[in-house]
Backbone as a ProteinNet text record, in pm:
[ID]
protein_1_A
[PRIMARY]
MMDTEDMVRGALREEAARVAVADWAAGPVRDHVRRQRRRMVTGATAVVAALAVVAGTGAVLSARSEVRAAAPASRPPTLPEGPAPEAVVVEPGQQLPLGRPGWWMRLADREICIHDAPAYKDGPGCGGYSWAGDATEITVQYYGNPPEYQEGLYNLVYHGPGKVARMALERDGKAYWATVASLPGDPGFAAGYLWGPSEKKSDGPNGYPVDGIRLAAYDAQGAVLASSTVLP
[TERTIARY]
2952.5	2980.6	3131.3	3168.1	3308.9	3372	3485.6	3550.5	3648.3	3714.8	3802.7	3916.6	3976	4088.7	4045.4	3927	3877.2	3853.5	3801.2	3776.7	3906.8	4007.4	4137.3	4196.1	4192.2	4245	4172.7	4040.2	3965	4003.2	4020.8	4061.4	4198	4287.9	4423.2	4420.7	4338.4	4329.6	4274.9	4171.6	4114.1	4215.4	4289.8	4389.9	4500.8	4547.4	4655	4612.6	4486.8	4437.7	4442.3	4440.1	4441.3	4581.7	4681.5	4818.4	4885.5	4941.7	5013.2	5160	5246.8	5390.8	5454.5	5536.6	5600.9	5697.5	5728.4	5818.5	5953.6	6004.5	6137.5	6141.1	6023.8	6021	5982	5917.2	5859.6	5964.4	6073.1	6177.8	6237.6	6282.4	6337	6240.2	6109.7	6012.1	6011.9	6009	6008.8	6136	6249.1	6376	6375.5	6319.7	6322.2	6238.8	6122.5	6037.7	6107.3	6180.2	6247.6	6368.2	6438.1	6570.8	6579	6482.1	6497.3	6380.2	6408.7	6305.6	6229.6	6100.8	6026.6	5888.9	5842.7	5711.3	5638	5516.2	5439.5	5298.7	5247.5	5110.3	5045.5	4922.7	4856.8	4759.3	4728.7	4630.2	4490.7	4395.7	4255.6	4199.8	4122.8	4057.4	4112.5	4218.4	4273.3	4334.7	4324.7	4391	4501.2	4624.5	4740.3	4820.3	4869.8	4959.1	5094.9	5151	5284.3	5383.7	5462.8	5556.1	5687.8	5687.4	5807.3	5882.6	6008	6088.3	6172.7	6167.6	6245.1	6392.7	6471.7	6613.9	6681	6759.9	6839.1	6765.1	6634.2	6559.8	6513.5	6491.9	6439.4	6292.4	6226.3	6086.2	5996	5894.1	5796.1	5688.5	5661.6	5560	5422.2	5332.7	5200.3	5119.8	5031.5	4944	4852.3	4808	4710.8	4770.2	4895.5	4953.4	5005.6	5028.3	5095.3	5011.8	4883.1	4800.1	4782.6	4802.5	4772.3	4686.9	4589.7	4507.8	4547.3	4519.9	4541.7	4412.2	4384.3	4260.6	4291.9	4200.7	4224	4253.6	4354.8	4396.8	4291.9	4272.8	4185.8	4248.8	4379.2	4452.2	4582.6	4636	4766.2	4875.4	4995.9	5105.8	5132.1	5186.9	5238	5347.4	5347.8	5450.7	5586.5	5686.1	5820.1	5879.3	5976.7	6045.3	6138.3	6159	6251.9	6193.7	6269.4	6220.1	6226.5	6138	6140.4	6255.6	6311.3	6413.9	6357.3	6441.9	6397.5	6358.6	6242.2	6196.9	6287.7	6304.7	6392.1	6310.6	6351.9	6290.9	6395.2	6359.4	6452.2	6392.8	6479	6433.8	6394.6	6305.3	6268.1	6391.2	6405	6517	6643.3	6646.5	6765.4	6780.2	6904	6930.3	6946.4	6859.8	6866	6927.2	7047.1	7107.3	7018	7013.8	6926.1	7002.6	7126.9	7199	7272.7	7274.1	7350.4	7421.6	7543	7616.1	7534.4	7524.3	7455.9	7305.3	7247.7	7102.6	7066.8	6973.7	6924.7	6781.8	6716.2	6577.2	6566.2	6476.4	6452	6300.6	6258.3	6116.6	6085.9	5968.9	5917	5766.4	5697.3	5554	5483.3	5422.7	5350.4	5436.1	5564.6	5652.7	5764.8	5793.9	5904.1	5988.4	6117.6	6206.2	6322.8	6344.5	6449.1	6555.3	6679.4	6794.8	6844.3	6821.9	6873.1	6998	7103.2	7234.5	7234.6	7163.7	7168.9	7115	7014	6953.3	7027.4	7072.3	7123	7272.6	7339.3	7484.8	7523.7	7620.6	7666.6	7598.3	7499.1	7431.8	7338.2	7281.9	7195.8	7049.2	7011	6869.3	6808.4	6675.3	6601.3	6462.2	6400.1	6267	6161.7	6058.5	5961.8	5832.1	5768	5631.6	5551.9	5442.1	5361.6	5215.7	5136.1	4994.2	4912.3	4783.7	4690.5	4569.8	4500.7	4383.5	4418.5	4315.7	4334.7	4294.1	4283.5	4247	4356.6	4316	4412.1	4445.7	4574.3	4614.7	4762.1	4802.2	4941.7	4977.7	5091.8	5134.1	5276	5319.7	5458.1	5513.7	5639.4	5715	5830.3	5867.3	5977	6083.6	6209.3	6323	6420.9	6448.7	6546.8	6687.9	6777.9	6916.7	7009.9	7055.1	7145.5	7285.3	7380.8	7366.6	7306.6	7317.7	7270.8	7121.4	7059.4	6916.9	6885.7	6976.6	6952	6864.6	6852.4	6773.4	6709	6615.5	6551.1	6508.4	6483.8	6438.9	6286.8	6223.3	6079.5	6055.3	5985.8	5955.9	5806.9	5774.2	5636	5599.9	5480.1	5435.4	5297	5284.9	5155.5	5118.7	4995.7	4945.7	4807.1	4787.5	4663.1	4687.9	4587	4601	4682.7	4729.7	4807.1	4955.2	5035	5180.2	5232.6	5301.6	5350.8	5475.5	5473.9	5591	5660.2	5581.2	5636.7	5565.5	5636.1	5578.4	5628.8	5543.1	5581.7	5535.1	5607.8	5575.3	5589.3	5492.9	5498.7	5498.8	5592.9	5608.7	5647.1	5575.1	5602.5	5608.1	5519.2	5511.3	5615.8	5704.3	5807.8	5780.3	5789.6	5758.6	5886.9	5883.8	5999.1	5954.7	6036.3	6016	6078.1	6017.2	6075.8	6121.1	6226.6	6268.7	6177.6	6115.6	6019.7	6091.4	6062.5	6117.1	6002.4	6008.3	5904	5964.4	5886.5	5926.6	5888.6	5945.6	5910.1	5761.4	5710.9	5571.9	5476.2	5368.3	5263.6	5242.4	5332.2	5325.4	5211.9	5147.6	5038	5082	5211.5	5258.5	5389.5	5426.2	5554.5	5600.5	5731.6	5789.2	5864.1	5861.5	5939.2	6024.5	6139.3	6221.2	6283.5	6301.3	6371.3	6428.6	6538.5	6598.2	6552.1	6491.7	6440.1	6469.2	6418.6	6442.7	6396.7	6468.3	6434.1	6298.8	6223.2	6096.8	6117.1	6238.7	6260.5	6268.9	6180.2	6176.1	6229.9	6215.9	6258.1	6267.3	6307.4	6311.7	6183.9	6086.3	5960.7	5869.1	5747	5654.1	5606.3	5623.5	5584.5	5707.5	5812.9	5939	5936.7	5836	5829.7	5697.2	5663.3	5536.6	5544.3	5435.1	5430.3	5304.3	5258.3	5133.3	5141.4	5033.4	5019.4	5099.5	5160.1	5236.1	5138.8	5160.1	5078.5	5160.5	5093.5	5158.3	5078	5144.6	5071.5	5157.1	5089.5	5152	5086.9	5168.3	5120.4	5159.9	5078.9	5118.2	5199.4	5236.6	5324.3	5258.9	5125.9	5055.1	5029.2	5070.9	5052.3	4923.3	4842.4	4718.2	4750.2	4672.4	4692.7	4632.2	4715.8	4668	4613.5	4676.1	4630.7	4698	4628.1	4688	4628.8	4702.2	4651.9	4723.6	4663.8	4721.9	4730	4846.2	4860.9	4799.7	4702	4625.3	4689.6	4671.9	4724.2	4645
-1870.8	-1996	-2006.4	-2051.8	-2062	-2182.9	-2161.5	-2274.2	-2341.2	-2447.8	-2527.7	-2445	-2361.3	-2280.6	-2185.4	-2122.3	-2032.1	-2107.5	-2230.1	-2310.4	-2343.7	-2378.7	-2410.1	-2288	-2172.3	-2049.9	-2015.8	-2033.5	-2004.9	-2096.6	-2225.5	-2321.3	-2287.6	-2245.4	-2209.5	-2087.9	-1988.2	-1869.1	-1903.7	-1988.5	-2027.7	-2104.7	-2195.4	-2274.6	-2184.3	-2090.1	-2001	-1914.2	-1874.6	-1788.9	-1858.6	-1993.7	-2068	-2099.9	-2067.4	-2102.6	-1984.5	-2010.2	-1906.9	-1944.1	-1854	-1877.5	-1776.7	-1823.9	-1736	-1642.5	-1528.6	-1430.4	-1490	-1580.8	-1634.2	-1726.7	-1777.9	-1873.2	-1809.9	-1693.9	-1639.7	-1610.6	-1544.9	-1513.1	-1635.1	-1732.8	-1855.4	-1928.5	-1925.1	-1991.6	-1927.7	-1794.3	-1727	-1756.5	-1752.5	-1783.3	-1924.6	-2016.2	-2156.9	-2181.2	-2117	-2132.7	-2078.6	-1966.1	-1907	-1986.8	-2047.2	-2100.2	-2251	-2324	-2469.7	-2542.1	-2660.5	-2745.2	-2810.3	-2779.3	-2825.3	-2875.3	-2977.5	-3035.2	-3058.8	-3011.9	-3037.1	-3077.5	-3179.6	-3225.7	-3245	-3195.9	-3210.3	-3324.6	-3375.3	-3481.1	-3424.3	-3510	-3474	-3426.1	-3315.8	-3274	-3144.2	-3092.5	-2964.9	-2978.9	-2871.9	-2866	-2763.5	-2802.5	-2716	-2704.4	-2585.4	-2567.4	-2622.3	-2699.7	-2755	-2658.6	-2593.5	-2494	-2563.1	-2638.9	-2710.1	-2621.8	-2593	-2504.8	-2589.6	-2559.5	-2634	-2606.7	-2712.3	-2698.1	-2615.2	-2515.7	-2436.1	-2321.4	-2310.2	-2202.1	-2097.1	-2135.7	-2042.9	-2011.9	-2084.6	-2057.3	-2144.8	-2085.2	-2161	-2211.7	-2341.2	-2397.9	-2346.8	-2340.8	-2285	-2376	-2313.3	-2391.5	-2480.5	-2430.5	-2506.3	-2637.6	-2635.3	-2757.1	-2851	-2800.1	-2883	-2911.4	-2877.5	-2907.6	-3058.1	-3107.3	-3246.6	-3246.2	-3334.1	-3346.9	-3472.8	-3475	-3596	-3627.8	-3756	-3799.2	-3908.7	-3934.4	-4046	-4173.8	-4246	-4365.3	-4474.4	-4547.6	-4663.3	-4770.8	-4770.2	-4857.6	-4787.9	-4810.5	-4752.7	-4815.5	-4759.9	-4819.7	-4963.3	-5041.5	-5171.8	-5150.6	-5228.8	-5209.5	-5247.6	-5162.2	-5193	-5314.1	-5375.7	-5486.5	-5436.2	-5519.8	-5486.6	-5389.4	-5363.7	-5273	-5126.9	-5047.1	-4903.3	-4838.3	-4728	-4655.1	-4607.9	-4600.1	-4553.8	-4407.4	-4375.3	-4236.5	-4153.8	-4027	-3938.9	-3821.4	-3770.8	-3652.8	-3542.6	-3425.8	-3313.1	-3195	-3109	-2987	-2882	-2789.3	-2683.9	-2607.6	-2594	-2520.9	-2602.1	-2724.1	-2808.4	-2851.8	-2853.5	-2899	-3050.5	-3117.3	-3262.4	-3296.5	-3357.3	-3394	-3491.2	-3475.2	-3556.7	-3660.1	-3685.2	-3794.3	-3759.4	-3631.8	-3586.9	-3457.5	-3433.3	-3311.4	-3185.4	-3102.7	-2974.8	-2979.7	-3097	-3108.1	-3128.2	-3046.6	-3065.3	-3012.7	-3052.5	-3014	-2954.4	-2860.1	-2796	-2792.7	-2826.6	-2827.1	-2716.4	-2658.3	-2561.2	-2583.3	-2501.8	-2518.7	-2502.2	-2611.2	-2611.4	-2565.8	-2585.8	-2544.9	-2646	-2675.9	-2764.5	-2688.6	-2679.1	-2600.1	-2688	-2697.7	-2783.9	-2700.2	-2723.5	-2662.1	-2760.5	-2725.9	-2811.3	-2745.7	-2823.2	-2771.5	-2698.9	-2746.5	-2674.2	-2531.6	-2509.1	-2376	-2284.9	-2337.1	-2251.6	-2264.4	-2355.3	-2370.4	-2390	-2310.2	-2320.4	-2218.9	-2147.8	-2046.4	-2106.4	-2022.6	-2071	-2086.3	-2045.6	-2042.2	-2178.9	-2182.2	-2304.3	-2265.7	-2355.7	-2330.7	-2397.5	-2323	-2374.8	-2421.4	-2511.8	-2553.9	-2535.3	-2459.4	-2428.1	-2454.5	-2473.6	-2500.3	-2434.9	-2421.1	-2364.7	-2457.1	-2452	-2535.5	-2671	-2750.1	-2875.7	-2998	-2984.9	-3100.1	-3206.2	-3332.1	-3441.6	-3478.8	-3475.1	-3510.6	-3546.2	-3608.4	-3637.5	-3581.8	-3517.3	-3450.8	-3494.6	-3458.7	-3488.6	-3371.1	-3337.1	-3241.5	-3316.6	-3274.3	-3339.2	-3235.9	-3270.2	-3184	-3261.1	-3209.4	-3272.3	-3246.5	-3340.7	-3329.6	-3332.8	-3214.8	-3211.3	-3258.7	-3277.6	-3245.2	-3356.9	-3481.4	-3591	-3618.1	-3571.4	-3596.9	-3746	-3825.8	-3969.2	-4000.9	-3906.7	-3926.7	-3795.3	-3804.4	-3685.1	-3707.6	-3598.6	-3605.1	-3597.3	-3695.6	-3695.8	-3658.8	-3549	-3501.8	-3523.7	-3620.5	-3649.1	-3567	-3511.1	-3428.4	-3476.3	-3513.6	-3551.8	-3450.9	-3403.7	-3325.8	-3375.2	-3397.9	-3452.5	-3519.2	-3584.7	-3648	-3776.5	-3820.5	-3944.1	-3917.5	-4014.3	-4001.4	-4092.5	-4034.1	-4109.2	-4188	-4317.7	-4401.7	-4439.9	-4451.1	-4489.8	-4414.9	-4393	-4337.8	-4420.9	-4436	-4513.5	-4443.8	-4468.9	-4414.8	-4527.8	-4537.7	-4636.5	-4565.2	-4599.3	-4535.7	-4641.5	-4647.5	-4744	-4886.8	-4917.4	-5052.4	-5088.6	-4995.5	-5021.8	-4935.5	-4995.8	-4925.6	-4890.2	-4776	-4724.9	-4678.1	-4705.6	-4643.5	-4504.4	-4412.1	-4280.2	-4272.5	-4197.4	-4170.7	-4063	-4091	-3999.6	-3909.4	-3781.4	-3684.3	-3603.1	-3575	-3495.2	-3416.5	-3324.7	-3246.9	-3323.4	-3285.7	-3354.4	-3338.8	-3431.8	-3425	-3464.2	-3389.2	-3417.8	-3294.6	-3269.5	-3145.4	-3140.7	-3255.3	-3255.6	-3271.7	-3296.5	-3321.4	-3398.8	-3455.5	-3523.6	-3510	-3514.2	-3508.1	-3637.3	-3680.5	-3797.1	-3761.6	-3828.9	-3803.3	-3932.2	-3938.7	-4051.5	-4006.3	-4069.1	-4046.9	-4159.9	-4122.6	-4221.7	-4184.9	-4264.7	-4237.8	-4098.6	-4038.7	-3905	-3904.1	-3796.3	-3778.1	-3709.5	-3662.5	-3586.7	-3680.9	-3661.8	-3745.9	-3674.3	-3543.1	-3466.6	-3320.1	-3237.7	-3093.3	-3024.6	-3102.2	-3045.6	-3005.2	-2962	-2911.2	-3017.9	-3144	-3251.5	-3323	-3247.1	-3304.9	-3358.9	-3325.9	-3370.5	-3439.3	-3546.9	-3614.7	-3688.7	-3690.9	-3765.8	-3852.7	-3894.9	-3968.8	-4103	-4135.7	-4268.4	-4296.6	-4197.8	-4219.9	-4234.1	-4334.7	-4355.6	-4320	-4258.7	-4215.5	-4265.9	-4290	-4325.9	-4297.3	-4265.2	-4249.5	-4349	-4414.2	-4520.4	-4488.4	-4534	-4521.3	-4643.5	-4649.2	-4756	-4893.5	-4899.1	-5026.9	-5067.9	-4984.4	-5015.5	-4963.5	-4893.2	-4835.7	-4718.7	-4705.7	-4597.4	-4468.2	-4367.5	-4237.3	-4153.5	-4164.2	-4093.6	-4157.9	-4156.8	-4204.2	-4125.6	-4116.3	-4047.5	-4102.2	-4078.1	-4117.3	-3995.6	-3971.5	-3861.6	-3906.5	-3830.1	-3870.5	-3819.1	-3892.6	-3843.5	-3723
2169.9	2240.8	2265.1	2382.4	2419.2	2350.6	2277.9	2213.1	2309.2	2261.3	2348.1	2405	2320	2368.3	2478.6	2462.7	2567	2696.2	2686.7	2806.8	2877.9	2798.8	2858.7	2926.7	2857.4	2916.8	3047.2	3048.5	3169.9	3283.2	3251.3	3354.4	3409.8	3321.4	3365.9	3457.5	3420.4	3505.4	3642.3	3646.9	3775.9	3859.2	3793.5	3867.1	3919.9	3836.4	3878.5	3995.3	3998.5	4106.4	4241.3	4240	4365.6	4414	4333.8	4370.7	4438.6	4555.9	4629.8	4634.6	4588.9	4591.8	4685.4	4776.5	4873.5	4803.2	4871.1	4811.6	4777	4865.7	4840.1	4720.3	4679.7	4569.7	4437.2	4439.3	4317	4210.5	4249.5	4153.2	4089.5	4168.1	4107.5	4017.8	4052.6	3966.2	3827.9	3824.7	3694.9	3617.6	3687.8	3622.1	3567.6	3647	3607.5	3482.6	3475.7	3357.5	3234.2	3251.4	3137	3092.9	3189.5	3158.8	3148.6	3196.4	3207.2	3145.1	3095.1	3038	3151.6	3165.4	3282.5	3242.1	3312.2	3281.5	3411.4	3423.6	3544	3505.4	3571.5	3548.8	3684.1	3702.9	3831.1	3829.8	3950.2	3964.1	3976.2	4020.1	4035.8	3902.1	3902.2	3778.8	3723.9	3782.4	3736.8	3598.2	3518.2	3389.1	3399.4	3362.1	3384.1	3256	3226.1	3111.9	3146.9	3057.2	3079.2	3018.4	3102.5	3054.2	3020.9	2912.9	2871	2773.9	2802.7	2720.3	2626.1	2498.1	2400.6	2421.9	2436	2463.4	2355.3	2400.4	2308.4	2244.3	2263	2199.1	2299	2422.4	2521.1	2498.6	2410.9	2379.4	2464.4	2522.6	2600.2	2506.3	2512	2424.8	2462.8	2367.5	2392.7	2482.5	2560.6	2647.7	2565.1	2450.8	2371.5	2322.2	2277.4	2221.6	2328.4	2450.7	2550	2674.4	2672.4	2788.1	2801.9	2922.3	2953.3	3079.5	3086.5	3205.9	3279.4	3408.9	3487	3559.3	3575.1	3638.4	3738.3	3832.6	3923.9	3846	3889.1	3816.3	3825.9	3714.9	3719.8	3807.9	3813.6	3905.9	3940.3	4059.6	4093.8	4009	4012.3	3937.2	3982.8	3891.5	3930.6	4034.3	4141.6	4243.3	4186.8	4203.8	4153.3	4224.7	4161.1	4223.3	4333.3	4433.6	4540.2	4641.3	4747.6	4851.4	4807.6	4862.5	4835.1	4911.2	4859.3	4934.3	5068.4	5167.5	5298.6	5291.6	5347.2	5349.9	5440	5404.6	5482	5535	5649.1	5711	5713.7	5662.9	5657.5	5732.6	5779.3	5846.5	5742.6	5776.3	5681.7	5633.3	5503.4	5446.7	5426.5	5475.4	5460	5314.6	5264.2	5129.2	5127.8	5052.1	5039.1	4903.9	4899.6	4771	4695	4562.9	4479.2	4396.6	4431.3	4367.8	4240.9	4201.2	4086.4	4126	4074.9	4112.8	4087.4	4188.1	4173.6	4186.8	4209.1	4223.4	4369.8	4422	4557.8	4569.2	4676.3	4701.4	4840.9	4855	4984	5007.7	5129.1	5163.5	5263.9	5249.9	5346.6	5353.7	5430.2	5446.2	5312.1	5260.2	5133.4	5015.8	5023.2	4914.4	4895.2	4770	4733.6	4633	4659.8	4575.5	4531.2	4399.9	4345	4275.1	4314.6	4247.8	4142.9	4015.5	3909.1	3851.8	3841.9	3803.9	3669.5	3565.1	3437.7	3446.3	3529.5	3537.4	3633.7	3747.3	3853.4	3876.8	3802.6	3814	3960.2	4005.9	4145	4236.7	4185.4	4265.4	4368.3	4454.2	4562.9	4524.4	4405.5	4369.7	4349.5	4350.7	4321.1	4271.9	4197.8	4142.5	4227.4	4268.4	4363.6	4302	4371.8	4341.4	4469.8	4461.3	4578.3	4546	4647.2	4625.3	4736	4709.3	4806.7	4815.6	4927.2	4944	5002.7	5029.2	5100.9	5019.9	4887.3	4805.7	4813.2	4822.4	4823.2	4679.6	4645.1	4510.2	4506.7	4397.2	4372.5	4235.7	4224.3	4102.2	4067.5	3947.6	3907.8	3828.9	3856.7	3778.2	3712.2	3592.7	3522.1	3485.7	3510.4	3478.4	3389.9	3270.5	3184.1	3233.3	3207.1	3252.2	3131.8	3084	2970	3012.4	2920.3	2777.1	2693.3	2737	2652.3	2667.2	2777	2802.9	2804	2859.4	2869.9	2990.4	3081.6	3202.2	3242.9	3334.7	3386.5	3529.9	3601.6	3740	3743.7	3806.9	3828.6	3975.5	3996.3	4131.6	4157.8	4242.7	4279.2	4402.6	4403.5	4514.8	4559.3	4685.6	4742.8	4849.3	4846.7	4960.7	4996.1	5126.3	5177.2	5310.9	5366.2	5497.5	5488.3	5603.7	5610	5594.2	5636.4	5630	5519.4	5423.3	5308.4	5347.4	5315.4	5338.9	5209	5099.8	4970.9	4858.7	4748.9	4627.3	4510.1	4410	4292	4165.9	4057.6	3925.9	3825	3732.8	3626.3	3492	3407.6	3276.4	3174.2	3064.1	2957.5	3010.6	3105.2	3157.8	3261	3296.4	3396.5	3518.6	3637.4	3762	3837.2	3904.7	3978.1	4116.4	4217.3	4348	4346.6	4417.8	4441.5	4586	4609.9	4747.3	4805.5	4918.2	4981	5080.9	5074.4	5169.7	5227.9	5357.6	5422.7	5536.6	5588.6	5705.8	5833	5947.3	6072.5	6105.4	6184.1	6228.1	6118.2	6106.1	6009.2	5922	5825	5747.9	5646.5	5617.3	5521.8	5378.1	5354.3	5218.7	5225	5110.6	5097.8	4954.1	4934.1	4800.3	4773.4	4650	4610.5	4490.4	4476.2	4359.3	4310.1	4179.4	4118.2	3985	3947.3	3816.4	3725.3	3612.3	3520.6	3376.8	3281.5	3139.9	3101.1	3010.4	2964.7	2896.7	2917	2847	2712.6	2687.2	2563.9	2445.5	2347.8	2228.9	2105.3	2102.4	1985.2	2024.1	1929.6	1952.9	1906.8	1865.1	1817.4	1930.6	1900.4	2002.2	2098.8	2065.1	2156.4	2211.4	2236.2	2280.4	2420.8	2498.7	2637	2667.8	2597.8	2627.8	2760.1	2832.6	2958.9	2963.1	2846	2837.6	2909.5	2981.9	3038.2	3162.5	3223.6	3347.4	3463.8	3547.9	3667.4	3790.2	3888.5	4012.1	4130.5	4241.6	4363.9	4485.7	4596.2	4727.6	4822.1	4906.1	4995.6	5139.9	5234.3	5373.7	5415.3	5543	5590.6	5581.7	5581	5571.2	5425.6	5331.1	5190.6	5131	5210.1	5157.7	5064.8	4957.7	4861.4	4916.8	4935.2	4982.5	4865.9	4750.2	4629.2	4510.1	4395.6	4271	4156.1	4046.9	3928.5	3806.4	3691	3564.1	3474.7	3417	3321.2	3190.2	3142.2	3024.8	2896.7	2784.7	2656.6	2608.3
[MASK]
++++++++++++++++++++++++++++++++++++++++++++++++++++++++++++++++++++++++++++++++++++++++++++++++++++++++++++++++++++++++++++++++++++++++++++++++++++++++++++++++++++++++++++++++++++++++++++++++++++++++++++++++++++++++++++++++++++++++

């Protein structure tokens, strides 16, 4: 009989088989996993290993101890106070500054690549997130910002029909707007980013918990295009 660990490993293999990463992104992705503290959780029913690297050790935490699932949200995030940041449109390959020195994002067809200053310094590289298939979902990646780790970058990714006008994230009962970025026309996806409280709690194996975070993408009329909740 297959035990829980075998089931998780099988789910991870199936999920990985569906992910296509372009040649230009593959190298930076591997470098990023090795060198930077990173957290990614997918929406819908996929189960994904969170490759969170313990700061200062270079060790990748095990899939078994760090697997988190995400499911359709019972409710979207509470709407943040005030107006949402104006959505921006960028050309393919254009560097979009992310509001901190050395941090920028680049969009291409079904690919989002983030240059985080701690991992890539002043170099041209960036770590990519790519997907395959046409499932509608919203996901989040988390990047810690040393040296104090007082804040982190939350990268929301929506792919599916409709044009995203706003994205929101709720964490510990507080809601935040994300700045939405997309390519011209109807690319079928959008990325959002915001700087929020650090997810790092300790140097132990659960140093990057993301339990209970709610995500949502909205169109210009306020309709929810997709939402999910990161489960404990």
